[in-house]
mmCIF file of C-alpha atoms and ligand atoms in Angstrom:
data_model
loop_
_atom_site.group_PDB
_atom_site.id
_atom_site.type_symbol
_atom_site.label_atom_id
_atom_site.label_comp_id
_atom_site.label_asym_id
_atom_site.label_seq_id
_atom_site.Cartn_x
_atom_site.Cartn_y
_atom_site.Cartn_z
ATOM 1 C CA MET A 1 -64.930 24.402 -27.793
ATOM 2 C CA LYS A 2 -65.851 21.880 -26.902
ATOM 3 C CA SER A 3 -63.552 18.854 -24.828
ATOM 4 C CA ALA A 4 -62.679 15.835 -26.485
ATOM 5 C CA ALA A 5 -64.480 12.751 -25.844
ATOM 6 C CA PHE A 6 -64.042 11.413 -21.811
ATOM 7 C CA ASP A 7 -65.358 8.537 -20.491
ATOM 8 C CA TYR A 8 -66.950 8.899 -17.042
ATOM 9 C CA VAL A 9 -66.819 7.429 -13.818
ATOM 10 C CA LYS A 10 -67.859 8.652 -9.497
ATOM 11 C CA PRO A 11 -66.791 6.261 -7.468
ATOM 12 C CA GLY A 12 -68.800 6.039 -3.912
ATOM 13 C CA SER A 13 -65.345 5.863 -1.045
ATOM 14 C CA LEU A 14 -61.749 6.519 -1.359
ATOM 15 C CA THR A 15 -60.941 3.383 -1.700
ATOM 16 C CA GLU A 16 -62.602 3.275 -5.206
ATOM 17 C CA ALA A 17 -61.342 5.999 -6.682
ATOM 18 C CA LEU A 18 -57.366 5.179 -5.756
ATOM 19 C CA GLY A 19 -58.576 1.456 -7.770
ATOM 20 C CA VAL A 20 -60.467 3.978 -10.691
ATOM 21 C CA LEU A 21 -57.312 6.253 -10.935
ATOM 22 C CA ALA A 22 -54.421 3.337 -10.710
ATOM 23 C CA GLU A 23 -56.307 0.952 -13.566
ATOM 24 C CA ALA A 24 -56.664 4.619 -15.345
ATOM 25 C CA GLY A 25 -52.783 5.775 -15.173
ATOM 26 C CA GLU A 26 -51.741 8.491 -16.275
ATOM 27 C CA ASP A 27 -53.990 9.264 -19.062
ATOM 28 C CA ALA A 28 -57.087 9.682 -16.036
ATOM 29 C CA ARG A 29 -57.786 13.018 -14.223
ATOM 30 C CA LEU A 30 -59.775 13.760 -11.252
ATOM 31 C CA ILE A 31 -62.574 16.353 -11.355
ATOM 32 C CA ALA A 32 -63.091 17.781 -7.859
ATOM 33 C CA GLY A 33 -65.037 21.190 -7.977
ATOM 34 C CA GLY A 34 -63.977 21.455 -12.456
ATOM 35 C CA GLN A 35 -63.260 25.199 -11.873
ATOM 36 C CA THR A 36 -60.255 24.723 -13.425
ATOM 37 C CA LEU A 37 -60.492 21.802 -14.905
ATOM 38 C CA LEU A 38 -63.625 22.262 -17.015
ATOM 39 C CA ALA A 39 -61.832 24.681 -18.875
ATOM 40 C CA THR A 40 -58.454 23.110 -19.918
ATOM 41 C CA LEU A 41 -60.455 20.497 -20.819
ATOM 42 C CA ASN A 42 -62.127 23.077 -23.277
ATOM 43 C CA MET A 43 -59.027 24.633 -24.340
ATOM 44 C CA ARG A 44 -58.367 21.052 -25.249
ATOM 45 C CA LEU A 45 -54.844 21.651 -23.021
ATOM 46 C CA SER A 46 -56.090 18.532 -21.668
ATOM 47 C CA GLU A 47 -57.322 15.714 -23.225
ATOM 48 C CA PRO A 48 -57.863 12.932 -20.561
ATOM 49 C CA SER A 49 -59.296 9.519 -21.146
ATOM 50 C CA VAL A 50 -61.239 9.225 -17.830
ATOM 51 C CA LEU A 51 -62.430 11.983 -15.329
ATOM 52 C CA ILE A 52 -63.041 10.770 -11.853
ATOM 53 C CA ASP A 53 -65.328 12.587 -10.321
ATOM 54 C CA ILE A 54 -64.143 12.607 -6.810
ATOM 55 C CA THR A 55 -67.389 14.674 -5.222
ATOM 56 C CA ASN A 56 -69.261 11.683 -3.466
ATOM 57 C CA VAL A 57 -66.204 10.045 -1.618
ATOM 58 C CA GLU A 58 -67.393 11.599 1.874
ATOM 59 C CA GLU A 59 -63.628 11.042 3.923
ATOM 60 C CA LEU A 60 -62.456 14.298 1.702
ATOM 61 C CA LYS A 61 -65.294 16.477 2.574
ATOM 62 C CA GLY A 62 -66.165 18.755 5.885
ATOM 63 C CA ILE A 63 -64.058 20.961 8.081
ATOM 64 C CA THR A 64 -62.513 19.563 12.334
ATOM 65 C CA LEU A 65 -60.862 20.574 14.562
ATOM 66 C CA ASP A 66 -58.671 17.670 15.655
ATOM 67 C CA GLY A 67 -56.783 18.608 19.108
ATOM 68 C CA LYS A 68 -54.100 20.976 18.350
ATOM 69 C CA HIS A 69 -55.068 20.694 14.127
ATOM 70 C CA LEU A 70 -57.455 21.174 11.726
ATOM 71 C CA ARG A 71 -58.306 19.113 9.133
ATOM 72 C CA ILE A 72 -59.014 21.105 5.656
ATOM 73 C CA GLY A 73 -61.171 18.405 3.771
ATOM 74 C CA ALA A 74 -59.540 18.112 0.315
ATOM 75 C CA LEU A 75 -63.715 18.712 -1.287
ATOM 76 C CA VAL A 76 -63.739 21.276 1.226
ATOM 77 C CA THR A 77 -65.191 24.721 -0.784
ATOM 78 C CA HIS A 78 -63.689 28.526 -0.840
ATOM 79 C CA THR A 79 -67.306 29.298 0.372
ATOM 80 C CA GLU A 80 -67.337 26.684 3.570
ATOM 81 C CA ILE A 81 -63.929 28.021 4.397
ATOM 82 C CA GLU A 82 -65.630 31.594 3.739
ATOM 83 C CA GLU A 83 -67.835 30.746 6.324
ATOM 84 C CA SER A 84 -66.833 28.362 8.572
ATOM 85 C CA ASP A 85 -66.650 29.411 12.259
ATOM 86 C CA LEU A 86 -64.295 27.119 13.117
ATOM 87 C CA ILE A 87 -62.248 28.442 10.081
ATOM 88 C CA ALA A 88 -62.794 31.882 11.490
ATOM 89 C CA LYS A 89 -61.598 30.821 15.316
ATOM 90 C CA HIS A 90 -58.517 29.117 14.668
ATOM 91 C CA ALA A 91 -57.662 29.783 10.848
ATOM 92 C CA PRO A 92 -58.549 33.470 10.040
ATOM 93 C CA LEU A 93 -56.362 33.626 7.788
ATOM 94 C CA LEU A 94 -58.168 32.028 5.671
ATOM 95 C CA LYS A 95 -61.046 34.016 6.513
ATOM 96 C CA ALA A 96 -59.083 36.947 5.052
ATOM 97 C CA ALA A 97 -58.566 35.094 2.052
ATOM 98 C CA ALA A 98 -60.940 33.673 0.682
ATOM 99 C CA PRO A 99 -62.999 36.139 -0.540
ATOM 100 C CA HIS A 100 -60.674 37.489 -2.929
ATOM 101 C CA ILE A 101 -60.428 34.354 -4.193
ATOM 102 C CA ALA A 102 -62.775 34.478 -7.758
ATOM 103 C CA HIS A 103 -66.463 35.174 -7.371
ATOM 104 C CA ARG A 104 -69.293 33.438 -5.201
ATOM 105 C CA ALA A 105 -70.735 31.149 -8.532
ATOM 106 C CA ILE A 106 -66.280 30.008 -8.141
ATOM 107 C CA ARG A 107 -66.811 29.452 -4.501
ATOM 108 C CA ASN A 108 -70.166 27.687 -4.467
ATOM 109 C CA LEU A 109 -68.190 25.018 -6.826
ATOM 110 C CA GLY A 110 -64.538 25.379 -5.927
ATOM 111 C CA THR A 111 -62.481 23.120 -3.677
ATOM 112 C CA TRP A 112 -59.156 23.722 -1.592
ATOM 113 C CA GLY A 113 -57.620 20.117 -2.644
ATOM 114 C CA GLY A 114 -57.982 21.212 -6.050
ATOM 115 C CA SER A 115 -56.538 24.543 -5.900
ATOM 116 C CA LEU A 116 -53.750 23.224 -3.621
ATOM 117 C CA ALA A 117 -53.171 20.091 -6.673
ATOM 118 C CA TYR A 118 -53.182 22.550 -9.141
ATOM 119 C CA GLY A 119 -50.501 24.825 -7.953
ATOM 120 C CA ASP A 120 -51.830 27.906 -9.776
ATOM 121 C CA PRO A 121 -48.191 30.125 -8.396
ATOM 122 C CA ALA A 122 -51.113 33.272 -8.827
ATOM 123 C CA ALA A 123 -53.826 31.325 -6.143
ATOM 124 C CA GLU A 124 -53.977 31.953 -2.755
ATOM 125 C CA TRP A 125 -54.692 29.202 -1.571
ATOM 126 C CA PRO A 126 -50.992 27.369 -2.056
ATOM 127 C CA ALA A 127 -49.614 30.856 -0.515
ATOM 128 C CA CYS A 128 -51.618 30.405 2.839
ATOM 129 C CA SER A 129 -50.891 26.402 3.604
ATOM 130 C CA LEU A 130 -47.129 27.681 3.744
ATOM 131 C CA ALA A 131 -47.865 31.121 6.011
ATOM 132 C CA LEU A 132 -49.384 28.494 8.250
ATOM 133 C CA ASN A 133 -47.670 25.657 8.318
ATOM 134 C CA ALA A 134 -49.762 22.463 7.071
ATOM 135 C CA THR A 135 -50.054 19.119 5.850
ATOM 136 C CA MET A 136 -50.403 17.653 3.080
ATOM 137 C CA ILE A 137 -52.254 14.643 4.156
ATOM 138 C CA ILE A 138 -51.851 12.186 0.738
ATOM 139 C CA HIS A 139 -53.569 8.752 -0.403
ATOM 140 C CA SER A 140 -52.117 6.507 -2.450
ATOM 141 C CA PRO A 141 -52.785 2.349 -3.735
ATOM 142 C CA SER A 142 -49.695 1.972 -1.601
ATOM 143 C CA GLY A 143 -51.181 4.370 2.012
ATOM 144 C CA GLU A 144 -50.991 7.715 3.328
ATOM 145 C CA ARG A 145 -48.195 10.027 3.815
ATOM 146 C CA ARG A 146 -47.944 13.318 4.699
ATOM 147 C CA VAL A 147 -45.716 15.943 3.323
ATOM 148 C CA ALA A 148 -45.514 19.567 4.432
ATOM 149 C CA ALA A 149 -46.723 22.908 2.159
ATOM 150 C CA SER A 150 -42.894 23.922 2.119
ATOM 151 C CA ASP A 151 -42.303 20.491 0.224
ATOM 152 C CA PHE A 152 -45.191 20.288 -1.710
ATOM 153 C CA PHE A 153 -45.185 23.337 -4.519
ATOM 154 C CA ILE A 154 -42.771 22.523 -6.393
ATOM 155 C CA ASP A 155 -42.513 24.621 -9.947
ATOM 156 C CA LEU A 156 -44.996 26.092 -11.976
ATOM 157 C CA TYR A 157 -48.357 24.081 -11.479
ATOM 158 C CA THR A 158 -46.254 21.125 -10.176
ATOM 159 C CA THR A 159 -46.666 20.278 -7.302
ATOM 160 C CA SER A 160 -45.064 16.746 -5.612
ATOM 161 C CA LEU A 161 -48.510 15.265 -6.091
ATOM 162 C CA GLU A 162 -48.044 11.632 -8.106
ATOM 163 C CA PRO A 163 -50.519 10.554 -10.938
ATOM 164 C CA ASP A 164 -52.192 7.830 -8.470
ATOM 165 C CA ASP A 165 -52.159 10.375 -5.484
ATOM 166 C CA ILE A 166 -55.550 11.945 -3.226
ATOM 167 C CA LEU A 167 -54.465 14.619 -1.643
ATOM 168 C CA VAL A 168 -57.678 13.663 1.233
ATOM 169 C CA ALA A 169 -57.213 16.659 3.111
ATOM 170 C CA THR A 170 -54.760 19.537 4.991
ATOM 171 C CA GLU A 171 -53.692 19.582 8.706
ATOM 172 C CA ILE A 172 -52.857 23.002 10.268
ATOM 173 C CA PRO A 173 -52.353 24.255 13.316
ATOM 174 C CA ILE A 174 -54.757 26.172 15.141
ATOM 175 C CA ALA A 175 -53.792 29.567 15.907
ATOM 176 C CA ASP A 176 -53.306 30.908 19.512
ATOM 177 C CA SER A 177 -53.742 33.787 21.309
ATOM 178 C CA ALA A 178 -50.908 35.958 20.101
ATOM 179 C CA GLN A 179 -50.710 34.809 16.575
ATOM 180 C CA VAL A 180 -51.234 37.915 14.195
ATOM 181 C CA PHE A 181 -51.901 37.455 10.379
ATOM 182 C CA CYS A 182 -52.212 39.910 7.538
ATOM 183 C CA PHE A 183 -53.654 38.981 4.046
ATOM 184 C CA GLN A 184 -53.156 42.041 1.398
ATOM 185 C CA GLU A 185 -54.184 40.943 -1.929
ATOM 186 C CA LEU A 186 -53.781 43.702 -5.325
ATOM 187 C CA ALA A 187 -55.673 42.633 -8.346
ATOM 188 C CA ARG A 188 -56.693 45.132 -11.404
ATOM 189 C CA ARG A 189 -60.629 44.122 -10.305
ATOM 190 C CA HIS A 190 -61.997 42.876 -6.921
ATOM 191 C CA GLY A 191 -62.101 38.922 -7.687
ATOM 192 C CA ASP A 192 -59.599 38.894 -10.605
ATOM 193 C CA TYR A 193 -56.281 36.839 -10.126
ATOM 194 C CA ALA A 194 -53.961 38.917 -8.264
ATOM 195 C CA VAL A 195 -51.555 41.052 -9.954
ATOM 196 C CA ALA A 196 -49.392 40.081 -6.355
ATOM 197 C CA GLY A 197 -50.351 38.899 -2.776
ATOM 198 C CA LEU A 198 -49.249 38.616 0.128
ATOM 199 C CA ALA A 199 -50.360 35.318 2.754
ATOM 200 C CA ALA A 200 -48.272 37.218 6.454
ATOM 201 C CA VAL A 201 -47.764 35.230 9.795
ATOM 202 C CA ALA A 202 -46.564 35.726 13.079
ATOM 203 C CA GLN A 203 -45.982 35.752 16.491
ATOM 204 C CA LYS A 204 -46.856 39.432 18.515
ATOM 205 C CA GLN A 205 -44.524 39.875 21.797
ATOM 206 C CA GLY A 206 -45.150 43.772 22.575
ATOM 207 C CA ASP A 207 -43.647 46.195 19.708
ATOM 208 C CA MET A 208 -42.112 42.482 18.312
ATOM 209 C CA LEU A 209 -43.416 39.966 16.100
ATOM 210 C CA THR A 210 -40.630 36.325 16.343
ATOM 211 C CA GLN A 211 -41.973 33.243 14.155
ATOM 212 C CA CYS A 212 -42.826 35.105 11.133
ATOM 213 C CA LYS A 213 -43.926 33.746 7.269
ATOM 214 C CA PHE A 214 -44.200 36.141 4.787
ATOM 215 C CA ILE A 215 -45.456 34.813 1.527
ATOM 216 C CA PHE A 216 -45.750 36.833 -1.572
ATOM 217 C CA PHE A 217 -47.556 34.559 -4.585
ATOM 218 C CA SER A 218 -48.345 36.162 -7.734
ATOM 219 C CA VAL A 219 -44.602 36.670 -8.240
ATOM 220 C CA GLY A 220 -42.673 33.534 -9.140
ATOM 221 C CA ALA A 221 -43.878 30.311 -10.358
ATOM 222 C CA THR A 222 -44.595 29.475 -7.012
ATOM 223 C CA PRO A 223 -45.201 30.955 -3.317
ATOM 224 C CA LEU A 224 -41.779 32.854 -2.336
ATOM 225 C CA MET A 225 -41.173 32.710 1.514
ATOM 226 C CA ALA A 226 -39.030 36.105 2.209
ATOM 227 C CA GLY A 227 -36.445 33.718 4.772
ATOM 228 C CA LYS A 228 -33.772 36.581 4.704
ATOM 229 C CA THR A 229 -37.146 39.125 5.414
ATOM 230 C CA GLN A 230 -38.539 36.782 8.026
ATOM 231 C CA SER A 231 -34.801 36.475 10.031
ATOM 232 C CA TRP A 232 -35.163 40.314 9.937
ATOM 233 C CA ILE A 233 -37.861 40.997 11.718
ATOM 234 C CA ASP A 234 -38.078 38.895 13.713
ATOM 235 C CA GLY A 235 -37.225 39.583 17.281
ATOM 236 C CA LYS A 236 -36.226 43.071 16.130
ATOM 237 C CA ASN A 237 -38.295 45.603 17.798
ATOM 238 C CA LEU A 238 -40.773 47.125 15.112
ATOM 239 C CA ASN A 239 -40.338 51.181 13.987
ATOM 240 C CA GLU A 240 -40.232 52.860 10.768
ATOM 241 C CA GLN A 241 -36.393 52.983 10.321
ATOM 242 C CA LEU A 242 -36.724 48.505 10.386
ATOM 243 C CA ILE A 243 -39.749 48.308 8.174
ATOM 244 C CA VAL A 244 -38.028 50.487 5.992
ATOM 245 C CA ASP A 245 -35.272 48.301 6.126
ATOM 246 C CA ALA A 246 -37.361 45.129 5.774
ATOM 247 C CA VAL A 247 -39.415 45.977 2.277
ATOM 248 C CA LYS A 248 -35.281 46.951 0.831
ATOM 249 C CA THR A 249 -34.461 42.713 1.916
ATOM 250 C CA ALA A 250 -38.239 41.922 0.847
ATOM 251 C CA ARG A 251 -37.516 43.764 -2.269
ATOM 252 C CA GLU A 252 -33.437 41.706 -2.919
ATOM 253 C CA GLU A 253 -34.767 38.614 -2.118
ATOM 254 C CA ILE A 254 -37.992 37.648 -4.111
ATOM 255 C CA GLU A 255 -37.101 36.538 -7.271
ATOM 256 C CA VAL A 256 -39.785 37.830 -9.168
ATOM 257 C CA ILE A 257 -41.488 36.887 -12.773
ATOM 258 C CA ALA A 258 -43.215 39.028 -15.385
ATOM 259 C CA ASP A 259 -46.346 37.671 -15.809
ATOM 260 C CA LEU A 260 -48.158 38.943 -19.267
ATOM 261 C CA THR A 261 -49.677 42.573 -18.360
ATOM 262 C CA ASN A 262 -47.227 43.698 -15.485
ATOM 263 C CA SER A 263 -43.054 43.750 -15.673
ATOM 264 C CA ALA A 264 -41.240 42.253 -12.939
ATOM 265 C CA GLU A 265 -40.021 45.802 -11.647
ATOM 266 C CA ALA A 266 -43.797 46.261 -10.908
ATOM 267 C CA LYS A 267 -44.031 43.557 -9.232
ATOM 268 C CA GLN A 268 -40.990 43.651 -7.346
ATOM 269 C CA HIS A 269 -41.949 47.495 -7.294
ATOM 270 C CA LEU A 270 -46.020 45.718 -5.283
ATOM 271 C CA VAL A 271 -43.145 43.136 -2.432
ATOM 272 C CA GLY A 272 -42.293 46.203 -0.519
ATOM 273 C CA VAL A 273 -45.970 47.509 -0.812
ATOM 274 C CA LEU A 274 -47.821 44.458 0.308
ATOM 275 C CA LEU A 275 -44.905 43.542 2.538
ATOM 276 C CA GLU A 276 -44.608 47.658 4.414
ATOM 277 C CA ARG A 277 -48.836 47.564 4.537
ATOM 278 C CA ALA A 278 -48.752 44.175 6.507
ATOM 279 C CA LEU A 279 -46.276 45.206 9.724
ATOM 280 C CA LYS A 280 -47.525 48.201 10.018
ATOM 281 C CA GLN A 281 -51.056 46.770 9.776
ATOM 282 C CA MET A 282 -49.687 43.930 12.190
ATOM 283 C CA MET A 283 -48.156 45.760 15.090
ATOM 284 C CA ALA A 284 -51.072 47.927 14.820
HETATM 285 C C1 FAD B 1 -63.272 33.200 -13.841
HETATM 286 C C2 FAD B 1 -62.462 32.502 -12.485
HETATM 287 C C3 FAD B 1 -61.129 32.593 -11.479
HETATM 288 C C4 FAD B 1 -60.359 32.218 -10.642
HETATM 289 N N1 FAD B 1 -59.729 33.427 -9.604
HETATM 290 C C5 FAD B 1 -59.732 32.602 -8.602
HETATM 291 C C6 FAD B 1 -58.448 33.658 -7.840
HETATM 292 O O1 FAD B 1 -58.727 34.497 -7.866
HETATM 293 N N2 FAD B 1 -58.008 32.803 -7.223
HETATM 294 C C7 FAD B 1 -57.874 31.915 -7.124
HETATM 295 O O2 FAD B 1 -56.909 30.636 -6.199
HETATM 296 N N3 FAD B 1 -58.258 30.472 -7.740
HETATM 297 C C8 FAD B 1 -59.540 30.993 -9.262
HETATM 298 N N4 FAD B 1 -60.251 30.596 -9.926
HETATM 299 C C9 FAD B 1 -60.641 28.295 -9.724
HETATM 300 C C10 FAD B 1 -61.541 27.696 -8.394
HETATM 301 O O3 FAD B 1 -60.724 28.428 -7.158
HETATM 302 C C11 FAD B 1 -60.894 26.760 -9.060
HETATM 303 O O4 FAD B 1 -61.955 26.179 -8.298
HETATM 304 C C12 FAD B 1 -59.466 25.563 -7.941
HETATM 305 O O5 FAD B 1 -58.264 25.920 -8.359
HETATM 306 C C13 FAD B 1 -60.073 24.289 -8.290
HETATM 307 O O6 FAD B 1 -60.832 23.745 -8.120
HETATM 308 P P1 FAD B 1 -61.429 23.398 -8.096
HETATM 309 O O7 FAD B 1 -62.170 22.351 -6.840
HETATM 310 O O8 FAD B 1 -62.446 23.525 -9.494
HETATM 311 O O9 FAD B 1 -60.617 22.042 -9.460
HETATM 312 P P2 FAD B 1 -60.762 21.106 -10.118
HETATM 313 O O10 FAD B 1 -60.588 21.769 -11.634
HETATM 314 O O11 FAD B 1 -61.619 19.858 -10.540
HETATM 315 O O12 FAD B 1 -59.750 20.264 -10.343
HETATM 316 C C14 FAD B 1 -58.345 21.561 -10.639
HETATM 317 C C15 FAD B 1 -56.925 20.030 -11.092
HETATM 318 O O13 FAD B 1 -56.537 19.140 -9.921
HETATM 319 C C16 FAD B 1 -57.226 17.839 -9.686
HETATM 320 N N5 FAD B 1 -57.516 18.215 -8.231
HETATM 321 C C17 FAD B 1 -58.816 17.839 -8.240
HETATM 322 N N6 FAD B 1 -58.881 17.615 -6.731
HETATM 323 C C18 FAD B 1 -58.008 16.741 -6.411
HETATM 324 C C19 FAD B 1 -57.668 16.311 -5.216
HETATM 325 N N7 FAD B 1 -58.407 15.405 -4.442
HETATM 326 N N8 FAD B 1 -56.721 15.447 -4.715
HETATM 327 C C20 FAD B 1 -55.397 15.630 -6.362
HETATM 328 N N9 FAD B 1 -55.145 16.162 -8.056
HETATM 329 C C21 FAD B 1 -56.621 17.144 -7.726
HETATM 330 C C22 FAD B 1 -57.180 17.793 -10.392
HETATM 331 O O14 FAD B 1 -57.472 16.729 -11.499
HETATM 332 C C23 FAD B 1 -57.216 18.859 -11.940
HETATM 333 O O15 FAD B 1 -56.086 18.508 -12.031
HETATM 334 C C24 FAD B 1 -60.881 30.617 -10.621
HETATM 335 C C25 FAD B 1 -61.526 30.085 -11.527
HETATM 336 C C26 FAD B 1 -62.360 30.908 -12.415
HETATM 337 C C27 FAD B 1 -62.604 29.478 -13.694
#
């Protein structure tokens, strides 16, 4: 199928883009890498009257180190994240996750901001942004606001972005030397969306993990934080029994939803498998 007809504009600055978006109203769509939006247009799942191409907006580009935070512009592509030395050093979870996103051709065009804004529960970046305590920097005609990742993903494909908002960048606290992380994903073939995945981050002190963040994705309507499991592990010596108990806690607390090919029971089982692998890797 072909998309319905639409007008196309390509603003050259953030101010201009916000102005065009405000004027066009709810009938407009931003387009970044187009790797999700173009498919929904061609299937006529979305029929905007105006496409606003933001790829010339400099304010949305680049990865920079700003004191104790990394700033990742919304237009940074998945490949740029995969290949960035700053990311490898200060947010290694993202480097580990990037190769799991689709295939290289899609990673060359698809963007960090497009993935977060779309809010696909099976996507890697929403889960990673939660695990890393990211802050979303959002601009609208009324100014800038900052939203914690924990308040950003609201429901299936639904974020706290309003129709006149542009996600400009994300700030992530940089990793310190005690931080350990693990990215685990189970997919039918490499490059497919995950059947289930886990982004895990913690501080390691001897045999103990503290400040644990375990975020499961592709199991519910949004990425899901395993709060009880995190508390269960936090500050205790990690041993075989603790891992068995943590796996049981995670399977009980994560409310999984079946998808078209995987039952809820299968996903619940995988939640435990991913957690066990992650804990063993983080303590190794
Ligand atoms: C075959 C295939 C396989 C894929 N596999 C995976 C996968 O395994 N994992 C994964 O995570 N993704 C996967 N994707 C999706 C891909 O990662 C997309 O690039 C990403 O989801 C969206 O980024 P984009 O820049 O292409 O956004 P676009 O398609 O341009 O836009 C997506 C949505 O976000 C909005 N948007 C974009 N930028 C902004 C912004 N700055 N502020 C506010 N709203 C904005 C748009 O209006 C639109 O609604 C796959 C895509 C394809 C085609």
